[in-house]
PDB file of C-alpha atoms in Angstrom:
ATOM      1  CA  MET A1136     -86.309 -73.203   6.403  1.00 85.00           C
ATOM      2  CA  THR A1137     -87.594 -73.316  10.798  1.00 94.00           C
ATOM      3  CA  ALA A1138     -86.052 -71.570  13.752  1.00 97.00           C
ATOM      4  CA  SER A1139     -86.707 -72.934  17.481  1.00 97.00           C
ATOM      5  CA  ARG A1140     -85.721 -71.793  20.846  1.00 98.00           C
ATOM      6  CA  ALA A1141     -86.169 -73.229  24.273  1.00 97.00           C
ATOM      7  CA  TRP A1142     -86.108 -72.617  27.682  1.00 97.00           C
ATOM      8  CA  SER A1143     -87.005 -73.778  31.643  1.00 95.00           C
ATOM      9  CA  ALA A1144     -90.180 -71.752  33.563  1.00 96.00           C
ATOM     10  CA  TRP A1145     -93.279 -72.998  34.886  1.00 94.00           C
ATOM     11  CA  SER A1146     -90.897 -76.617  35.587  1.00 90.00           C
ATOM     12  CA  CYS A1147     -90.628 -77.607  32.987  1.00 92.00           C
ATOM     13  CA  THR A1148     -89.322 -77.369  29.235  1.00 94.00           C
ATOM     14  CA  VAL A1149     -90.838 -74.380  26.807  1.00 97.00           C
ATOM     15  CA  ARG A1150     -90.221 -74.214  23.118  1.00 97.00           C
ATOM     16  CA  LEU A1151     -91.080 -72.226  19.760  1.00 98.00           C
ATOM     17  CA  THR A1152     -90.610 -73.126  16.792  1.00 98.00           C
ATOM     18  CA  VAL A1153     -91.533 -71.121  13.930  1.00 98.00           C
ATOM     19  CA  ASP A1154     -91.174 -70.860  10.485  1.00 95.00           C
ATOM     20  CA  ASP A1155     -89.519 -67.598   9.981  1.00 96.00           C
ATOM     21  CA  PRO A1156     -86.544 -66.759  11.693  1.00 97.00           C
ATOM     22  CA  ALA A1157     -86.464 -63.672  11.496  1.00 97.00           C
ATOM     23  CA  VAL A1158     -89.247 -63.118  13.359  1.00 98.00           C
ATOM     24  CA  LEU A1159     -88.267 -65.940  16.989  1.00 98.00           C
ATOM     25  CA  GLY A1160     -86.420 -63.065  19.130  1.00 98.00           C
ATOM     26  CA  ALA A1161     -89.480 -60.717  19.129  1.00 98.00           C
ATOM     27  CA  ALA A1162     -91.826 -63.902  19.208  1.00 98.00           C
ATOM     28  CA  CYS A1163     -90.427 -65.548  21.931  1.00 98.00           C
ATOM     29  CA  GLY A1164     -90.313 -62.431  24.008  1.00 98.00           C
ATOM     30  CA  GLU A1165     -94.214 -62.353  23.656  1.00 98.00           C
ATOM     31  CA  LEU A1166     -94.193 -66.057  24.738  1.00 98.00           C
ATOM     32  CA  LYS A1167     -92.500 -64.923  28.073  1.00 98.00           C
ATOM     33  CA  ALA A1168     -94.735 -62.126  28.692  1.00 98.00           C
ATOM     34  CA  LEU A1169     -97.884 -63.916  28.486  1.00 98.00           C
ATOM     35  CA  MET A1170     -96.170 -66.775  30.730  1.00 98.00           C
ATOM     36  CA  ASP A1171     -95.310 -64.121  32.908  1.00 98.00           C
ATOM     37  CA  ARG A1172     -99.276 -62.485  32.883  1.00 98.00           C
ATOM     38  CA  VAL A1173    -100.709 -65.960  33.598  1.00 98.00           C
ATOM     39  CA  ASP A1174     -98.174 -66.650  36.578  1.00 98.00           C
ATOM     40  CA  LYS A1175     -99.036 -63.709  38.368  1.00 98.00           C
ATOM     41  CA  ALA A1176    -102.602 -63.977  37.589  1.00 98.00           C
ATOM     42  CA  ALA A1177    -102.537 -68.380  38.425  1.00 98.00           C
ATOM     43  CA  SER A1178     -99.576 -68.981  39.818  1.00 96.00           C
ATOM     44  CA  ARG A1179    -100.227 -71.404  43.735  1.00 94.00           C
ATOM     45  CA  PHE A1180     -96.383 -71.042  44.075  1.00 92.00           C
ATOM     46  CA  ARG A1181     -97.129 -66.795  44.794  1.00 94.00           C
ATOM     47  CA  PRO A1182     -98.137 -65.615  47.355  1.00 95.00           C
ATOM     48  CA  ASP A1183     -98.808 -62.472  45.304  1.00 96.00           C
ATOM     49  CA  SER A1184    -100.899 -63.802  42.780  1.00 97.00           C
ATOM     50  CA  GLU A1185    -104.589 -63.254  42.166  1.00 98.00           C
ATOM     51  CA  LEU A1186    -105.451 -67.492  42.606  1.00 98.00           C
ATOM     52  CA  SER A1187    -103.274 -67.106  46.188  1.00 97.00           C
ATOM     53  CA  ILE A1188    -105.206 -64.290  47.073  1.00 97.00           C
ATOM     54  CA  VAL A1189    -109.129 -66.193  46.226  1.00 98.00           C
ATOM     55  CA  ASN A1190    -108.041 -68.685  47.482  1.00 97.00           C
ATOM     56  CA  GLY A1191    -107.103 -67.434  51.021  1.00 96.00           C
ATOM     57  CA  ARG A1192    -110.020 -65.342  51.006  1.00 96.00           C
ATOM     58  CA  ALA A1193    -112.052 -68.696  50.214  1.00 95.00           C
ATOM     59  CA  GLY A1194    -116.237 -68.282  51.236  1.00 94.00           C
ATOM     60  CA  ALA A1195    -115.999 -64.428  50.306  1.00 96.00           C
ATOM     61  CA  LEU A1196    -116.256 -63.441  46.215  1.00 97.00           C
ATOM     62  CA  ILE A1197    -113.632 -61.202  45.384  1.00 97.00           C
ATOM     63  CA  PRO A1198    -112.686 -58.707  42.040  1.00 98.00           C
ATOM     64  CA  VAL A1199    -110.316 -60.451  39.868  1.00 98.00           C
ATOM     65  CA  SER A1200    -108.901 -59.962  36.133  1.00 98.00           C
ATOM     66  CA  ARG A1201    -110.075 -60.281  33.261  1.00 98.00           C
ATOM     67  CA  LEU A1202    -107.262 -63.045  32.479  1.00 98.00           C
ATOM     68  CA  LEU A1203    -108.055 -65.229  35.718  1.00 98.00           C
ATOM     69  CA  VAL A1204    -111.926 -65.066  34.324  1.00 98.00           C
ATOM     70  CA  ASP A1205    -111.061 -66.239  31.213  1.00 98.00           C
ATOM     71  CA  LEU A1206    -107.862 -69.500  32.922  1.00 98.00           C
ATOM     72  CA  VAL A1207    -111.130 -69.926  34.912  1.00 98.00           C
ATOM     73  CA  ASP A1208    -113.669 -70.650  32.959  1.00 98.00           C
ATOM     74  CA  VAL A1209    -111.340 -72.426  30.792  1.00 98.00           C
ATOM     75  CA  SER A1210    -111.531 -74.672  33.891  1.00 98.00           C
ATOM     76  CA  LEU A1211    -115.097 -75.130  34.641  1.00 98.00           C
ATOM     77  CA  VAL A1212    -115.520 -76.003  31.100  1.00 98.00           C
ATOM     78  CA  ALA A1213    -112.802 -78.517  31.369  1.00 98.00           C
ATOM     79  CA  ALA A1214    -114.417 -79.811  34.357  1.00 98.00           C
ATOM     80  CA  ARG A1215    -117.999 -80.082  32.834  1.00 97.00           C
ATOM     81  CA  LEU A1216    -116.488 -81.469  29.280  1.00 97.00           C
ATOM     82  CA  SER A1217    -115.233 -84.813  31.679  1.00 97.00           C
ATOM     83  CA  GLY A1218    -117.365 -85.239  34.114  1.00 97.00           C
ATOM     84  CA  GLY A1219    -115.389 -84.541  36.647  1.00 97.00           C
ATOM     85  CA  ALA A1220    -112.998 -85.712  35.764  1.00 97.00           C
ATOM     86  CA  VAL A1221    -110.175 -82.929  36.320  1.00 97.00           C
ATOM     87  CA  ASP A1222    -111.682 -80.698  38.168  1.00 97.00           C
ATOM     88  CA  PRO A1223    -110.243 -76.980  39.805  1.00 97.00           C
ATOM     89  CA  THR A1224    -111.071 -77.498  43.290  1.00 97.00           C
ATOM     90  CA  VAL A1225    -108.463 -80.401  44.037  1.00 95.00           C
ATOM     91  CA  GLY A1226    -105.677 -77.435  45.676  1.00 94.00           C
ATOM     92  CA  PRO A1227    -106.786 -78.865  48.891  1.00 94.00           C
ATOM     93  CA  ALA A1228    -106.130 -82.674  47.541  1.00 94.00           C
ATOM     94  CA  VAL A1229    -102.508 -81.382  45.888  1.00 93.00           C
ATOM     95  CA  ILE A1230    -101.289 -79.943  48.546  1.00 93.00           C
ATOM     96  CA  ALA A1231    -102.182 -83.156  51.315  1.00 91.00           C
ATOM     97  CA  ALA A1232    -100.305 -85.620  48.810  1.00 90.00           C
ATOM     98  CA  GLY A1233     -97.359 -83.897  49.232  1.00 90.00           C
ATOM     99  CA  TYR A1234     -96.863 -80.897  46.119  1.00 90.00           C
ATOM    100  CA  ASP A1235     -97.282 -78.349  48.494  1.00 87.00           C
ATOM    101  CA  THR A1236     -94.448 -75.990  46.197  1.00 88.00           C
ATOM    102  CA  ASP A1237     -91.782 -75.750  43.287  1.00 86.00           C
ATOM    103  CA  ILE A1238     -92.086 -79.985  42.427  1.00 88.00           C
ATOM    104  CA  GLU A1239     -87.585 -79.222  41.812  1.00 88.00           C
ATOM    105  CA  ALA A1240     -88.393 -79.270  46.558  1.00 90.00           C
ATOM    106  CA  VAL A1241     -90.903 -81.077  46.932  1.00 88.00           C
ATOM    107  CA  ARG A1242     -87.523 -83.888  45.560  1.00 90.00           C
ATOM    108  CA  ARG A1243     -85.145 -82.189  47.449  1.00 89.00           C
ATOM    109  CA  ARG A1244     -86.895 -82.726  50.669  1.00 89.00           C
ATOM    110  CA  PHE A1245     -86.904 -85.630  53.327  1.00 85.00           C
ATOM    111  CA  PRO A1246     -89.641 -88.004  52.622  1.00 84.00           C
ATOM    112  CA  GLN A1247     -92.580 -87.284  54.092  1.00 84.00           C
ATOM    113  CA  ALA A1248     -95.594 -88.815  54.689  1.00 83.00           C
ATOM    114  CA  PRO A1249     -98.388 -87.810  53.170  1.00 82.00           C
ATOM    115  CA  ASP A1250    -101.752 -86.584  54.533  1.00 85.00           C
ATOM    116  CA  ASP A1251    -104.935 -88.134  55.052  1.00 85.00           C
ATOM    117  CA  PRO A1252    -106.495 -87.409  51.607  1.00 82.00           C
ATOM    118  CA  LYS A1253    -109.011 -83.777  50.971  1.00 81.00           C
ATOM    119  CA  PRO A1254    -112.529 -84.100  50.344  1.00 84.00           C
ATOM    120  CA  VAL A1255    -112.616 -82.228  46.533  1.00 92.00           C
ATOM    121  CA  ALA A1256    -115.189 -79.150  47.044  1.00 92.00           C
ATOM    122  CA  GLY A1257    -116.882 -79.881  43.203  1.00 95.00           C
ATOM    123  CA  TRP A1258    -116.111 -77.155  40.248  1.00 97.00           C
ATOM    124  CA  GLN A1259    -119.439 -76.512  40.508  1.00 97.00           C
ATOM    125  CA  GLU A1260    -119.518 -74.870  43.765  1.00 96.00           C
ATOM    126  CA  VAL A1261    -117.075 -72.057  42.260  1.00 97.00           C
ATOM    127  CA  ARG A1262    -118.668 -68.708  41.786  1.00 97.00           C
ATOM    128  CA  LEU A1263    -117.859 -66.951  38.684  1.00 98.00           C
ATOM    129  CA  ASN A1264    -118.734 -63.712  37.184  1.00 97.00           C
ATOM    130  CA  ARG A1265    -118.252 -63.641  33.976  1.00 96.00           C
ATOM    131  CA  LYS A1266    -119.711 -60.026  33.909  1.00 96.00           C
ATOM    132  CA  LEU A1267    -118.510 -58.393  36.687  1.00 97.00           C
ATOM    133  CA  ALA A1268    -114.975 -60.143  37.154  1.00 98.00           C
ATOM    134  CA  LEU A1269    -116.011 -61.373  40.494  1.00 98.00           C
ATOM    135  CA  LEU A1270    -114.095 -64.969  41.507  1.00 98.00           C
ATOM    136  CA  GLY A1271    -114.903 -66.855  44.861  1.00 97.00           C
ATOM    137  CA  VAL A1272    -114.732 -70.701  45.791  1.00 96.00           C
ATOM    138  CA  PRO A1273    -116.229 -72.614  48.741  1.00 92.00           C
ATOM    139  CA  ARG A1274    -114.629 -72.009  52.129  1.00 91.00           C
ATOM    140  CA  GLU A1275    -112.038 -74.960  53.147  1.00 89.00           C
ATOM    141  CA  ALA A1276    -111.191 -74.927  49.835  1.00 93.00           C
ATOM    142  CA  ALA A1277    -108.730 -73.770  47.152  1.00 95.00           C
ATOM    143  CA  LEU A1278    -108.425 -73.827  43.277  1.00 97.00           C
ATOM    144  CA  ASP A1279    -105.294 -75.251  40.656  1.00 96.00           C
ATOM    145  CA  LEU A1280    -105.267 -74.785  37.570  1.00 97.00           C
ATOM    146  CA  GLY A1281    -102.469 -76.454  36.143  1.00 90.00           C
ATOM    147  CA  ALA A1282    -104.736 -79.080  34.452  1.00 88.00           C
ATOM    148  CA  THR A1283    -106.187 -76.029  32.030  1.00 97.00           C
ATOM    149  CA  ALA A1284    -103.420 -73.218  32.423  1.00 97.00           C
ATOM    150  CA  LYS A1285    -100.484 -74.781  30.520  1.00 97.00           C
ATOM    151  CA  ALA A1286    -102.539 -75.833  27.532  1.00 98.00           C
ATOM    152  CA  TRP A1287    -104.129 -72.363  27.532  1.00 98.00           C
ATOM    153  CA  THR A1288    -101.473 -70.521  27.428  1.00 98.00           C
ATOM    154  CA  ALA A1289     -99.935 -72.142  25.013  1.00 98.00           C
ATOM    155  CA  ASP A1290    -103.592 -71.903  22.769  1.00 98.00           C
ATOM    156  CA  ARG A1291    -103.289 -67.928  22.924  1.00 98.00           C
ATOM    157  CA  ALA A1292    -100.011 -68.144  22.631  1.00 98.00           C
ATOM    158  CA  ALA A1293     -99.499 -70.448  18.785  1.00 98.00           C
ATOM    159  CA  ASN A1294    -102.694 -68.270  18.246  1.00 98.00           C
ATOM    160  CA  MET A1295    -101.577 -64.628  19.262  1.00 98.00           C
ATOM    161  CA  LEU A1296     -98.203 -65.065  17.155  1.00 98.00           C
ATOM    162  CA  SER A1297     -99.011 -66.873  13.592  1.00 98.00           C
ATOM    163  CA  LYS A1298    -102.269 -64.047  13.103  1.00 98.00           C
ATOM    164  CA  ARG A1299     -99.187 -61.423  13.678  1.00 97.00           C
ATOM    165  CA  TYR A1300     -96.309 -62.721  12.357  1.00 97.00           C
ATOM    166  CA  GLY A1301     -97.601 -64.578   9.754  1.00 97.00           C
ATOM    167  CA  CYS A1302     -95.906 -67.747   9.977  1.00 97.00           C
ATOM    168  CA  ALA A1303     -96.495 -71.851  10.812  1.00 98.00           C
ATOM    169  CA  VAL A1304     -95.863 -71.461  14.515  1.00 98.00           C
ATOM    170  CA  LEU A1305     -95.614 -74.605  17.131  1.00 98.00           C
ATOM    171  CA  VAL A1306     -95.500 -73.316  21.114  1.00 98.00           C
ATOM    172  CA  GLU A1307     -94.373 -76.435  23.864  1.00 97.00           C
ATOM    173  CA  ILE A1308     -94.897 -76.231  27.343  1.00 97.00           C
ATOM    174  CA  GLY A1309     -94.075 -79.108  28.999  1.00 93.00           C
ATOM    175  CA  GLY A1310     -96.672 -81.402  27.974  1.00 91.00           C
ATOM    176  CA  ASP A1311     -98.501 -79.123  26.247  1.00 97.00           C
ATOM    177  CA  LEU A1312     -98.424 -78.467  22.138  1.00 98.00           C
ATOM    178  CA  ARG A1313    -100.264 -76.206  20.034  1.00 98.00           C
ATOM    179  CA  ALA A1314     -99.836 -76.040  16.479  1.00 98.00           C
ATOM    180  CA  ALA A1315    -101.086 -72.718  14.564  1.00 98.00           C
ATOM    181  CA  GLY A1316    -101.107 -71.379  11.152  1.00 97.00           C
ATOM    182  CA  GLN A1317    -100.485 -73.237   7.879  1.00 95.00           C
ATOM    183  CA  PRO A1318     -96.299 -75.088   7.592  1.00 94.00           C
ATOM    184  CA  ARG A1319     -95.436 -75.654   4.537  1.00 91.00           C
ATOM    185  CA  GLU A1320     -94.696 -79.192   5.490  1.00 92.00           C
ATOM    186  CA  PRO A1321     -96.465 -80.598   9.039  1.00 94.00           C
ATOM    187  CA  TRP A1322     -94.267 -80.614  11.875  1.00 95.00           C
ATOM    188  CA  VAL A1323     -92.904 -83.570  13.359  1.00 94.00           C
ATOM    189  CA  VAL A1324     -92.839 -84.161  17.494  1.00 93.00           C
ATOM    190  CA  THR A1325     -91.778 -87.251  19.523  1.00 93.00           C
ATOM    191  CA  VAL A1326     -94.037 -88.162  21.727  1.00 94.00           C
ATOM    192  CA  ALA A1327     -92.864 -90.034  24.762  1.00 91.00           C
ATOM    193  CA  GLU A1328     -93.883 -90.453  28.172  1.00 89.00           C
ATOM    194  CA  ARG A1329     -90.701 -88.487  29.865  1.00 83.00           C
ATOM    195  CA  ALA A1330     -88.506 -85.178  28.532  1.00 79.00           C
ATOM    196  CA  GLY A1331     -85.644 -87.514  26.543  1.00 77.00           C
ATOM    197  CA  ASP A1332     -87.138 -91.160  26.884  1.00 82.00           C
ATOM    198  CA  GLU A1333     -87.624 -93.396  24.027  1.00 82.00           C
ATOM    199  CA  GLY A1334     -91.415 -92.129  21.856  1.00 87.00           C
ATOM    200  CA  VAL A1335     -93.076 -92.147  18.716  1.00 91.00           C
ATOM    201  CA  LEU A1336     -92.352 -89.683  16.167  1.00 93.00           C
ATOM    202  CA  VAL A1337     -95.876 -87.905  14.422  1.00 94.00           C
ATOM    203  CA  THR A1338     -96.758 -85.206  12.353  1.00 93.00           C
ATOM    204  CA  LEU A1339     -99.116 -82.241  13.812  1.00 94.00           C
ATOM    205  CA  ALA A1340    -100.139 -79.582  11.427  1.00 94.00           C
ATOM    206  CA  HIS A1341    -102.681 -77.631  12.804  1.00 95.00           C
ATOM    207  CA  GLY A1342    -104.021 -78.175  16.818  1.00 97.00           C
ATOM    208  CA  GLY A1343    -103.311 -79.091  20.169  1.00 98.00           C
ATOM    209  CA  LEU A1344    -100.982 -82.335  21.156  1.00 98.00           C
ATOM    210  CA  THR A1345    -101.096 -83.262  24.913  1.00 97.00           C
ATOM    211  CA  THR A1346     -99.349 -85.741  27.312  1.00 97.00           C
ATOM    212  CA  SER A1347    -100.492 -86.351  30.919  1.00 97.00           C
ATOM    213  CA  THR A1348     -98.445 -88.609  32.739  1.00 96.00           C
ATOM    214  CA  ARG A1349     -98.759 -89.612  36.541  1.00 94.00           C
ATOM    215  CA  THR A1350     -94.206 -91.230  35.770  1.00 92.00           C
ATOM    216  CA  VAL A1351     -92.552 -87.202  35.844  1.00 91.00           C
ATOM    217  CA  ARG A1352     -94.371 -84.933  39.207  1.00 90.00           C
ATOM    218  CA  ARG A1353     -94.507 -87.190  41.736  1.00 89.00           C
ATOM    219  CA  TRP A1354     -91.700 -87.810  44.269  1.00 89.00           C
ATOM    220  CA  GLN A1355     -90.492 -89.475  46.952  1.00 89.00           C
ATOM    221  CA  THR A1356     -92.943 -89.937  50.221  1.00 89.00           C
ATOM    222  CA  LEU A1357     -92.334 -92.928  53.396  1.00 87.00           C
ATOM    223  CA  THR A1358     -95.079 -94.456  52.121  1.00 85.00           C
ATOM    224  CA  GLY A1359     -94.539 -94.619  48.580  1.00 85.00           C
ATOM    225  CA  TYR A1360     -94.336 -92.494  45.070  1.00 88.00           C
ATOM    226  CA  ALA A1361     -97.073 -89.683  44.850  1.00 90.00           C
ATOM    227  CA  HIS A1362     -97.830 -87.989  41.797  1.00 91.00           C
ATOM    228  CA  HIS A1363     -99.792 -84.395  41.103  1.00 93.00           C
ATOM    229  CA  VAL A1364    -102.738 -86.167  38.738  1.00 96.00           C
ATOM    230  CA  ILE A1365    -105.494 -86.385  41.615  1.00 95.00           C
ATOM    231  CA  ASP A1366    -108.742 -88.720  40.871  1.00 96.00           C
ATOM    232  CA  PRO A1367    -111.594 -86.063  42.183  1.00 96.00           C
ATOM    233  CA  ARG A1368    -113.253 -89.275  43.198  1.00 95.00           C
ATOM    234  CA  THR A1369    -111.635 -89.802  46.576  1.00 95.00           C
ATOM    235  CA  GLY A1370    -108.865 -87.065  46.532  1.00 94.00           C
ATOM    236  CA  ARG A1371    -105.943 -89.420  46.050  1.00 94.00           C
ATOM    237  CA  PRO A1372    -103.392 -89.241  43.606  1.00 94.00           C
ATOM    238  CA  ALA A1373    -105.295 -91.539  40.815  1.00 94.00           C
ATOM    239  CA  GLU A1374    -104.448 -95.145  40.800  1.00 93.00           C
ATOM    240  CA  GLY A1375    -106.329 -95.734  37.241  1.00 91.00           C
ATOM    241  CA  PRO A1376    -104.785 -98.394  34.827  1.00 96.00           C
ATOM    242  CA  TYR A1377    -102.704 -95.729  32.817  1.00 97.00           C
ATOM    243  CA  ARG A1378    -100.240 -93.723  33.555  1.00 97.00           C
ATOM    244  CA  THR A1379     -99.165 -91.915  29.959  1.00 97.00           C
ATOM    245  CA  ALA A1380    -102.700 -90.263  28.321  1.00 97.00           C
ATOM    246  CA  SER A1381    -101.601 -87.824  24.577  1.00 97.00           C
ATOM    247  CA  VAL A1382    -104.462 -86.576  22.588  1.00 97.00           C
ATOM    248  CA  TRP A1383    -104.857 -85.088  19.385  1.00 97.00           C
ATOM    249  CA  ALA A1384    -108.011 -82.733  19.341  1.00 97.00           C
ATOM    250  CA  PRO A1385    -108.362 -79.258  17.727  1.00 97.00           C
ATOM    251  CA  THR A1386    -107.171 -77.562  20.656  1.00 98.00           C
ATOM    252  CA  ALA A1387    -104.595 -77.891  23.686  1.00 98.00           C
ATOM    253  CA  VAL A1388    -107.187 -77.108  26.344  1.00 98.00           C
ATOM    254  CA  ARG A1389    -109.757 -79.524  24.537  1.00 98.00           C
ATOM    255  CA  ALA A1390    -107.014 -82.596  24.403  1.00 98.00           C
ATOM    256  CA  ASN A1391    -105.037 -82.017  27.636  1.00 98.00           C
ATOM    257  CA  THR A1392    -108.924 -82.467  29.356  1.00 98.00           C
ATOM    258  CA  PHE A1393    -109.287 -85.471  27.832  1.00 98.00           C
ATOM    259  CA  SER A1394    -105.625 -86.285  28.699  1.00 98.00           C
ATOM    260  CA  THR A1395    -105.695 -84.967  31.806  1.00 98.00           C
ATOM    261  CA  ALA A1396    -108.511 -87.218  32.852  1.00 98.00           C
ATOM    262  CA  VAL A1397    -108.221 -90.423  31.422  1.00 98.00           C
ATOM    263  CA  VAL A1398    -104.848 -90.070  33.651  1.00 97.00           C
ATOM    264  CA  ALA A1399    -107.327 -89.201  37.718  1.00 97.00           C
ATOM    265  CA  THR A1400    -110.355 -91.577  36.320  1.00 97.00           C
ATOM    266  CA  GLY A1401    -109.573 -94.405  33.596  1.00 96.00           C
ATOM    267  CA  ASP A1402    -112.096 -96.279  32.663  1.00 94.00           C
ATOM    268  CA  ALA A1403    -114.593 -93.679  33.807  1.00 94.00           C
ATOM    269  CA  ALA A1404    -112.791 -91.191  31.480  1.00 96.00           C
ATOM    270  CA  LEU A1405    -111.993 -92.751  28.055  1.00 96.00           C
ATOM    271  CA  GLY A1406    -115.676 -93.074  27.262  1.00 95.00           C
ATOM    272  CA  ARG A1407    -116.019 -89.915  27.154  1.00 96.00           C
ATOM    273  CA  LEU A1408    -112.820 -90.027  25.401  1.00 97.00           C
ATOM    274  CA  LYS A1409    -114.228 -92.462  22.696  1.00 96.00           C
ATOM    275  CA  LEU A1410    -117.021 -90.456  22.262  1.00 96.00           C
ATOM    276  CA  ALA A1411    -115.175 -87.068  21.741  1.00 96.00           C
ATOM    277  CA  GLY A1412    -113.330 -89.226  18.388  1.00 96.00           C
ATOM    278  CA  HIS A1413    -110.268 -87.756  19.134  1.00 97.00           C
ATOM    279  CA  PRO A1414    -106.788 -89.223  18.614  1.00 97.00           C
ATOM    280  CA  ALA A1415    -105.023 -90.855  21.768  1.00 97.00           C
ATOM    281  CA  ARG A1416    -101.697 -93.624  22.568  1.00 96.00           C
ATOM    282  CA  LEU A1417    -102.441 -94.511  26.385  1.00 97.00           C
ATOM    283  CA  VAL A1418     -99.792 -96.558  27.641  1.00 96.00           C
ATOM    284  CA  ALA A1419    -101.281 -98.996  31.023  1.00 96.00           C
ATOM    285  CA  ASP A1420     -99.216 -99.511  34.238  1.00 93.00           C
ATOM    286  CA  ASN A1421     -97.763-102.646  32.493  1.00 93.00           C
ATOM    287  CA  ALA A1422     -96.484-100.397  29.450  1.00 93.00           C
ATOM    288  CA  GLU A1423     -98.683-101.986  27.750  1.00 95.00           C
ATOM    289  CA  ILE A1424     -99.631 -99.648  24.232  1.00 94.00           C
ATOM    290  CA  THR A1425    -103.387 -98.888  23.001  1.00 95.00           C
ATOM    291  CA  GLU A1426    -104.457 -96.701  20.276  1.00 94.00           C
ATOM    292  CA  LEU A1427    -107.691 -94.561  20.050  1.00 95.00           C
ATOM    293  CA  SER A1428    -109.351 -93.432  17.067  1.00 89.00           C
ATOM    294  CA  GLY A1429    -107.090 -93.552  14.474  1.00 89.00           C
ATOM    295  CA  TRP A1430    -103.880 -92.643  16.343  1.00 91.00           C
ATOM    296  CA  PRO A1431    -101.318 -93.035  13.051  1.00 80.00           C
ATOM    297  CA  ALA A1432    -100.775 -96.453  12.295  1.00 63.00           C
ATOM    298  CA  THR A1433     -97.489 -95.037  10.791  1.00 57.00           C
ATOM    299  CA  SER A1434     -96.133 -93.283  14.087  1.00 59.00           C
ATOM    300  CA  ARG A1435     -92.134 -95.064  14.913  1.00 62.00           C
ATOM    301  CA  ALA A1436     -89.865 -95.540  17.480  1.00 61.00           C
ATOM    302  CA  ALA A1437     -87.938 -91.406  17.319  1.00 60.00           C
TER     303      ALA A1437
END
């Protein structure tokens, strides 16, 4: 038997599924507590978060928690792995595009003209002293960990809960899923561009499965729609050939790194994805589907 519970947080749906119903309540409490700690450390929407304090003191080295060290370290690894396509220093560019507060508030307000694109400082300029837990960003720069923090949390929660309760666990935070433990039968999940859309059914027994898209977190501006996936080369919302990418990898962070990179920079990231050999399903602007590296051919419409 399995048991599942879903709720809203971080402007997305969070779902926890376990194959031992007796532990569901306690496991949900631990997942919520972890997400609260991550939010206090790395939210760019909270003025009291550690990340907001670091961004507000750009140019200086600031003492931070080990949790934020881990989250920034993961973002820098993702930047290196993606050849800079997933760059945590896109913060000013995201704000210039109009995503300067919670996405629901951005959508509700009267459409505005986006600001001129902001140059991306580059992840290589971030100073992180892991031993002393010190973090600094360049002047006039700001970190945005949105591309990796959700996936890291899904990975951390799934592994922690599976070990603690001795059961199989599936954690979903928005488009980032992570399976841990040994389920009696693989989890059956729907892969779609948006929640509620028609998608395909695939099985997931272990590892991470993430979907990155520019079709969900978007908003109206005076010049058309904008979205949250920034191309670091231009400082603008990405305009590449792929509007959505779904990727499987051993961890949700690694899957998210490649799915975000393909949406952000298109064909520039495609070679790295193919070289990594992770199964992927790409949706082009014209809705054409491309499946790579063993994406299950038996997947069927949901």
